[in-house]
Short mmCIF file of C-alpha atoms in Angstrom, two decimals:
data_model
loop_
_atom_site.label_atom_id
_atom_site.label_comp_id
_atom_site.label_asym_id
_atom_site.label_seq_id
_atom_site.Cartn_x
_atom_site.Cartn_y
_atom_site.Cartn_z
CA UNK A 28 -14.18 4.31 -8.92
CA UNK A 29 -14.45 1.08 -10.89
CA UNK A 30 -14.03 -1.99 -8.67
CA UNK A 31 -13.78 -4.71 -11.33
CA UNK A 32 -10.92 -4.74 -13.83
CA UNK A 33 -12.30 -7.68 -15.85
CA UNK A 34 -14.11 -11.00 -15.44
CA UNK A 35 -12.64 -14.48 -15.87
CA UNK A 36 -14.48 -17.76 -16.54
CA UNK A 37 -15.05 -19.72 -13.36
CA UNK A 38 -14.38 -23.47 -13.84
CA UNK A 39 -15.97 -24.26 -10.45
CA UNK A 40 -19.30 -22.52 -10.91
CA UNK A 41 -21.63 -20.52 -13.14
CA UNK A 42 -20.64 -17.09 -11.86
CA UNK A 43 -17.52 -15.56 -13.48
CA UNK A 44 -14.58 -14.59 -11.29
CA UNK A 45 -13.92 -10.87 -10.89
CA UNK A 46 -10.36 -9.53 -11.08
CA UNK A 47 -10.58 -6.36 -9.01
CA UNK A 48 -8.53 -3.20 -8.84
CA UNK A 49 -8.59 -3.39 -5.03
CA UNK A 50 -6.38 -6.45 -4.69
CA UNK A 51 -4.06 -5.40 -7.53
CA UNK A 52 -3.41 -1.97 -5.99
CA UNK A 53 -2.66 -3.64 -2.64
CA UNK A 54 -0.05 -5.88 -4.30
CA UNK A 55 1.22 -2.90 -6.28
CA UNK A 56 1.81 -0.99 -3.03
CA UNK A 57 3.47 -3.98 -1.36
CA UNK A 58 6.03 -4.59 -4.11
CA UNK A 59 6.96 -0.93 -4.57
CA UNK A 60 7.40 -0.37 -0.82
CA UNK A 61 9.26 -3.67 -0.28
CA UNK A 62 11.73 -2.82 -3.03
CA UNK A 63 12.33 0.60 -1.45
CA UNK A 64 12.91 -0.97 2.00
CA UNK A 65 15.28 -3.58 0.51
CA UNK A 66 17.37 -0.85 -1.06
CA UNK A 67 17.48 1.48 1.95
CA UNK A 68 18.27 -1.25 4.48
CA UNK A 69 20.98 -2.74 2.23
CA UNK A 70 22.54 0.72 1.89
CA UNK A 71 22.65 1.18 5.64
CA UNK A 72 24.26 -2.22 6.20
CA UNK A 73 26.84 -2.16 3.39
CA UNK A 74 29.15 0.80 2.73
CA UNK A 75 29.81 -0.35 -0.84
CA UNK A 76 26.08 -0.31 -1.61
CA UNK A 77 25.71 3.06 0.12
CA UNK A 78 28.18 4.53 -2.38
CA UNK A 79 25.84 3.60 -5.25
CA UNK A 80 23.50 6.51 -6.03
CA UNK A 81 21.81 5.18 -9.18
CA UNK A 82 18.87 3.38 -7.53
CA UNK A 83 18.30 6.31 -5.16
CA UNK A 84 17.86 8.64 -8.13
CA UNK A 85 15.63 6.04 -9.73
CA UNK A 86 13.35 5.97 -6.69
CA UNK A 87 13.04 9.77 -6.80
CA UNK A 88 11.75 9.40 -10.35
CA UNK A 89 9.46 6.53 -9.32
CA UNK A 90 7.79 8.58 -6.57
CA UNK A 91 7.55 11.60 -8.86
CA UNK A 92 6.06 9.44 -11.62
CA UNK A 93 3.45 7.95 -9.29
CA UNK A 94 2.40 11.40 -8.14
CA UNK A 95 2.32 12.72 -11.72
CA UNK A 96 0.22 9.95 -13.26
CA UNK A 97 -2.38 10.32 -10.49
CA UNK A 98 -2.42 14.11 -10.76
CA UNK A 99 -2.84 14.00 -14.55
CA UNK A 100 -5.78 11.64 -14.27
CA UNK A 101 -7.55 13.66 -11.58
CA UNK A 102 -6.97 16.92 -13.48
CA UNK A 103 -8.30 15.59 -16.80
CA UNK A 104 -12.10 15.93 -17.04
CA UNK A 105 -14.38 13.45 -18.74
CA UNK A 106 -12.12 10.40 -18.55
CA UNK A 107 -13.49 6.90 -18.08
CA UNK A 108 -12.86 5.81 -14.49
CA UNK A 109 -12.10 2.17 -15.28
CA UNK A 110 -9.64 2.92 -18.09
CA UNK A 111 -7.84 5.61 -16.13
CA UNK A 112 -7.50 3.42 -13.04
CA UNK A 113 -5.99 0.84 -15.36
CA UNK A 114 -3.63 3.51 -16.70
CA UNK A 115 -2.48 4.37 -13.17
CA UNK A 116 -1.95 0.69 -12.36
CA UNK A 117 0.05 0.02 -15.54
CA UNK A 118 2.22 3.11 -14.95
CA UNK A 119 2.93 1.89 -11.42
CA UNK A 120 3.92 -1.51 -12.80
CA UNK A 121 6.32 0.00 -15.34
CA UNK A 122 7.88 2.23 -12.68
CA UNK A 123 8.30 -0.75 -10.35
CA UNK A 124 9.98 -2.87 -13.05
CA UNK A 125 12.36 -0.03 -13.86
CA UNK A 126 13.29 0.44 -10.19
CA UNK A 127 13.67 -3.29 -9.65
CA UNK A 128 16.10 -3.55 -12.55
CA UNK A 129 18.17 -0.69 -11.16
CA UNK A 130 18.23 -2.06 -7.59
CA UNK A 131 18.93 -5.69 -8.53
CA UNK A 132 21.81 -4.69 -10.78
CA UNK A 133 23.55 -3.04 -7.80
CA UNK A 134 22.67 -5.76 -5.27
CA UNK A 135 23.95 -8.48 -7.60
CA UNK A 136 27.41 -6.90 -7.47
CA UNK A 137 27.57 -6.67 -3.69
CA UNK A 138 25.60 -9.70 -2.47
CA UNK A 139 21.87 -10.08 -1.91
CA UNK A 140 21.77 -11.56 1.59
CA UNK A 141 20.31 -8.51 3.34
CA UNK A 142 17.88 -7.77 0.51
CA UNK A 143 16.57 -11.36 0.57
CA UNK A 144 16.20 -11.22 4.35
CA UNK A 145 14.16 -8.02 4.08
CA UNK A 146 11.95 -9.38 1.29
CA UNK A 147 11.15 -12.54 3.26
CA UNK A 148 10.30 -10.46 6.32
CA UNK A 149 8.10 -8.09 4.30
CA UNK A 150 6.29 -11.01 2.66
CA UNK A 151 5.29 -12.48 6.02
CA UNK A 152 4.42 -9.04 7.37
CA UNK A 153 2.02 -8.70 4.42
CA UNK A 154 0.35 -12.04 5.19
CA UNK A 155 0.09 -11.41 8.94
CA UNK A 156 -0.98 -7.79 8.42
CA UNK A 157 -3.63 -8.85 5.91
CA UNK A 158 -5.28 -11.29 8.30
CA UNK A 159 -4.94 -8.80 11.16
CA UNK A 160 -6.66 -6.11 9.08
CA UNK A 161 -9.45 -8.52 8.10
CA UNK A 162 -9.89 -9.70 11.68
CA UNK A 163 -10.25 -6.14 12.96
CA UNK A 164 -12.73 -5.43 10.14
CA UNK A 165 -14.80 -8.41 11.28
CA UNK A 166 -14.65 -7.31 14.93
CA UNK A 167 -15.26 -3.57 14.51
CA UNK A 168 -17.79 -3.29 11.65
CA UNK A 169 -21.39 -4.51 11.36
CA UNK A 170 -20.76 -5.59 7.75
CA UNK A 171 -17.78 -7.66 8.85
CA UNK A 172 -19.65 -9.34 11.68
CA UNK A 173 -22.62 -10.11 9.41
CA UNK A 174 -20.36 -11.55 6.72
CA UNK A 175 -18.48 -13.69 9.25
CA UNK A 176 -21.74 -15.01 10.70
CA UNK A 177 -22.94 -16.25 7.30
CA UNK A 178 -19.68 -16.87 5.39
CA UNK A 179 -16.73 -17.10 7.83
CA UNK A 180 -14.13 -18.20 5.26
CA UNK A 181 -15.22 -15.48 2.82
CA UNK A 182 -15.04 -12.88 5.60
CA UNK A 183 -11.46 -13.86 6.42
CA UNK A 184 -9.98 -13.90 2.92
CA UNK A 185 -12.16 -11.97 0.45
CA UNK A 186 -10.09 -8.78 0.38
CA UNK A 187 -11.13 -8.29 -3.25
CA UNK A 188 -14.54 -7.27 -1.92
CA UNK A 189 -12.98 -4.61 0.32
CA UNK A 190 -12.96 -4.59 4.09
CA UNK A 191 -9.69 -4.03 5.93
CA UNK A 192 -8.90 -2.01 9.07
CA UNK A 193 -5.45 -0.48 8.80
CA UNK A 194 -4.71 -0.32 12.52
CA UNK A 195 -5.50 -4.04 12.85
CA UNK A 196 -2.95 -4.86 10.17
CA UNK A 197 -0.39 -2.53 11.73
CA UNK A 198 -0.72 -3.97 15.24
CA UNK A 199 -0.52 -7.59 14.10
CA UNK A 200 2.36 -6.92 11.71
CA UNK A 201 4.33 -5.02 14.39
CA UNK A 202 3.86 -7.87 16.88
CA UNK A 203 4.98 -10.48 14.34
CA UNK A 204 7.89 -8.35 13.07
CA UNK A 205 9.17 -7.73 16.60
CA UNK A 206 9.08 -11.44 17.37
CA UNK A 207 10.78 -12.39 14.07
CA UNK A 208 13.60 -9.87 14.47
CA UNK A 209 14.13 -10.94 18.10
CA UNK A 210 14.31 -14.56 16.90
CA UNK A 211 16.85 -13.62 14.21
CA UNK A 212 18.82 -11.50 16.75
CA UNK A 213 18.37 -8.31 14.72
CA UNK A 214 17.83 -4.81 16.05
CA UNK A 215 14.07 -4.29 16.03
CA UNK A 216 14.18 -0.50 16.01
CA UNK A 217 17.02 -0.26 13.47
CA UNK A 218 15.14 -2.23 10.82
CA UNK A 219 11.83 -0.82 12.04
CA UNK A 220 13.01 2.68 11.15
CA UNK A 221 13.36 1.63 7.51
CA UNK A 222 10.28 -0.59 7.40
CA UNK A 223 7.98 2.12 8.74
CA UNK A 224 9.00 4.49 5.94
CA UNK A 225 8.01 1.74 3.53
CA UNK A 226 4.67 1.49 5.33
CA UNK A 227 4.04 5.18 4.61
CA UNK A 228 4.83 4.54 0.94
CA UNK A 229 2.39 1.62 1.01
CA UNK A 230 -0.30 3.97 2.31
CA UNK A 231 0.28 6.39 -0.56
CA UNK A 232 -0.07 3.68 -3.21
CA UNK A 233 -2.43 1.32 -1.40
CA UNK A 234 -5.14 3.85 -0.58
CA UNK A 235 -5.95 3.86 -4.28
CA UNK A 236 -7.25 0.34 -3.68
CA UNK A 237 -9.89 1.89 -1.42
CA UNK A 238 -10.59 4.53 -4.05
CA UNK A 239 -11.10 1.93 -6.76
CA UNK A 240 -13.59 -0.04 -4.65
CA UNK A 241 -15.46 2.96 -3.25
CA UNK A 242 -14.78 1.95 0.36
CA UNK A 243 -13.74 4.45 3.05
CA UNK A 244 -15.61 7.13 1.13
CA UNK A 245 -16.55 10.51 2.53
CA UNK A 246 -19.84 12.33 3.00
CA UNK A 247 -21.62 14.61 0.51
CA UNK A 248 -19.94 17.97 -0.02
CA UNK A 249 -20.26 21.20 -2.04
CA UNK A 250 -16.49 21.60 -2.24
CA UNK A 251 -15.15 21.91 -5.81
CA UNK A 252 -12.85 18.90 -5.35
CA UNK A 253 -15.76 16.65 -4.39
CA UNK A 254 -16.16 13.75 -6.80
CA UNK A 255 -19.25 12.20 -8.36
CA UNK A 256 -18.68 8.46 -8.53
CA UNK A 257 -20.02 6.56 -11.51
CA UNK A 258 -22.90 4.14 -11.09
CA UNK A 259 -21.63 0.62 -10.58
CA UNK A 260 -23.43 -2.28 -8.85
CA UNK A 261 -20.06 -3.53 -7.53
CA UNK A 262 -19.27 -0.22 -5.81
CA UNK A 263 -19.41 0.27 -2.06
CA UNK A 264 -20.69 3.83 -2.55
CA UNK A 265 -24.37 4.08 -1.46
CA UNK A 266 -26.51 3.64 -4.61
CA UNK A 267 -28.42 6.89 -3.94
CA UNK A 268 -25.14 8.85 -4.18
CA UNK A 269 -23.77 7.20 -7.30
CA UNK A 270 -23.83 9.34 -10.43
CA UNK A 271 -25.45 12.38 -8.80
CA UNK A 272 -23.93 13.42 -5.44
CA UNK A 273 -20.49 14.96 -4.89
CA UNK A 274 -18.72 13.32 -1.96
CA UNK A 275 -15.38 13.84 -0.26
CA UNK A 276 -12.69 11.56 -1.81
CA UNK A 277 -11.35 10.66 1.62
CA UNK A 278 -9.37 7.77 0.12
CA UNK A 279 -7.29 10.35 -1.78
CA UNK A 280 -6.89 12.45 1.35
CA UNK A 281 -5.40 9.39 3.06
CA UNK A 282 -3.21 8.67 0.03
CA UNK A 283 -1.85 12.22 0.19
CA UNK A 284 -1.36 11.81 3.94
CA UNK A 285 0.75 8.71 3.27
CA UNK A 286 2.84 10.51 0.65
CA UNK A 287 3.57 13.47 2.94
CA UNK A 288 4.50 11.17 5.83
CA UNK A 289 6.77 9.17 3.50
CA UNK A 290 8.61 12.30 2.37
CA UNK A 291 9.06 13.54 5.94
CA UNK A 292 10.23 10.16 7.24
CA UNK A 293 12.62 9.58 4.33
CA UNK A 294 14.28 12.89 5.19
CA UNK A 295 14.40 12.11 8.92
CA UNK A 296 15.81 8.63 8.23
CA UNK A 297 18.90 10.15 6.60
CA UNK A 298 19.70 12.23 9.70
CA UNK A 299 18.11 10.29 12.54
CA UNK A 300 19.58 10.70 16.00
CA UNK A 301 18.55 7.35 17.51
CA UNK A 302 17.04 4.01 16.52
CA UNK A 303 13.26 4.11 16.60
CA UNK A 304 13.00 7.81 15.73
CA UNK A 305 11.07 7.32 12.48
CA UNK A 306 8.89 4.59 14.04
CA UNK A 307 7.67 6.90 16.81
CA UNK A 308 7.36 9.84 14.42
CA UNK A 309 5.21 7.77 12.04
CA UNK A 310 2.82 6.77 14.82
CA UNK A 311 2.34 10.44 15.74
CA UNK A 312 2.03 11.78 12.20
CA UNK A 313 -0.35 9.07 10.99
CA UNK A 314 -2.66 9.54 13.95
CA UNK A 315 -2.80 13.33 13.31
CA UNK A 316 -3.39 12.88 9.59
CA UNK A 317 -6.02 10.22 10.14
CA UNK A 318 -7.99 12.40 12.53
#
């Protein structure tokens, strides 16, 4: 856990501006998942693209690389938390750039219309989902309500300080996505089947944002995989636990939950029997994993 990546001079005040791991991991998750959805949906809509296997193999390496660089860090004792989080983030960036090059090379040969449509949809789903997640955080948590009472604008936008409720983002994004696809006369469940697999991939990558900030942490534990979080005034870990108490890394449990759901749904998507199958399966699997 190391919430702040570095500080930047603030031209509008005396306090420097913090560039945080939380927001960067959220964007990291969005771009990786969006690129995957672009590729899968384009393959399903265009037989010529479906015949191209290069990007699919690339994505297998991308997912494997993301798992590996996290596993290596967690298995290596005595590493600095801030530097190793930066290592994970940089590795994700390199993997994303490699996958993007592979995907765009294929799409450029066959037309980018569907890929551009998917990216635009995903971009607005991110915006709507973000505000939905913040709104639910304000409504359902004492910290959110207190922040909104004193600093309403900060409470609505300051995701870099943590504070999102996943189900709020999901509900608002689903409502907006359904309306947008109906407006564009697209099959909601057909595209939803691909989008929801991307959502699971977002959970795998994005939950590291929670881990970097110390939010959604677990309770003290004697289990050998419990983690002692470093002392940091920016952390959301209770100060009395920092540096001394092993706690459950529940953020990593949820990241693993997202990865497992992604793998299951990606397999089901290839052999689905009806539109909406992966959407309904995700809602069941996520609820079980969350509980």
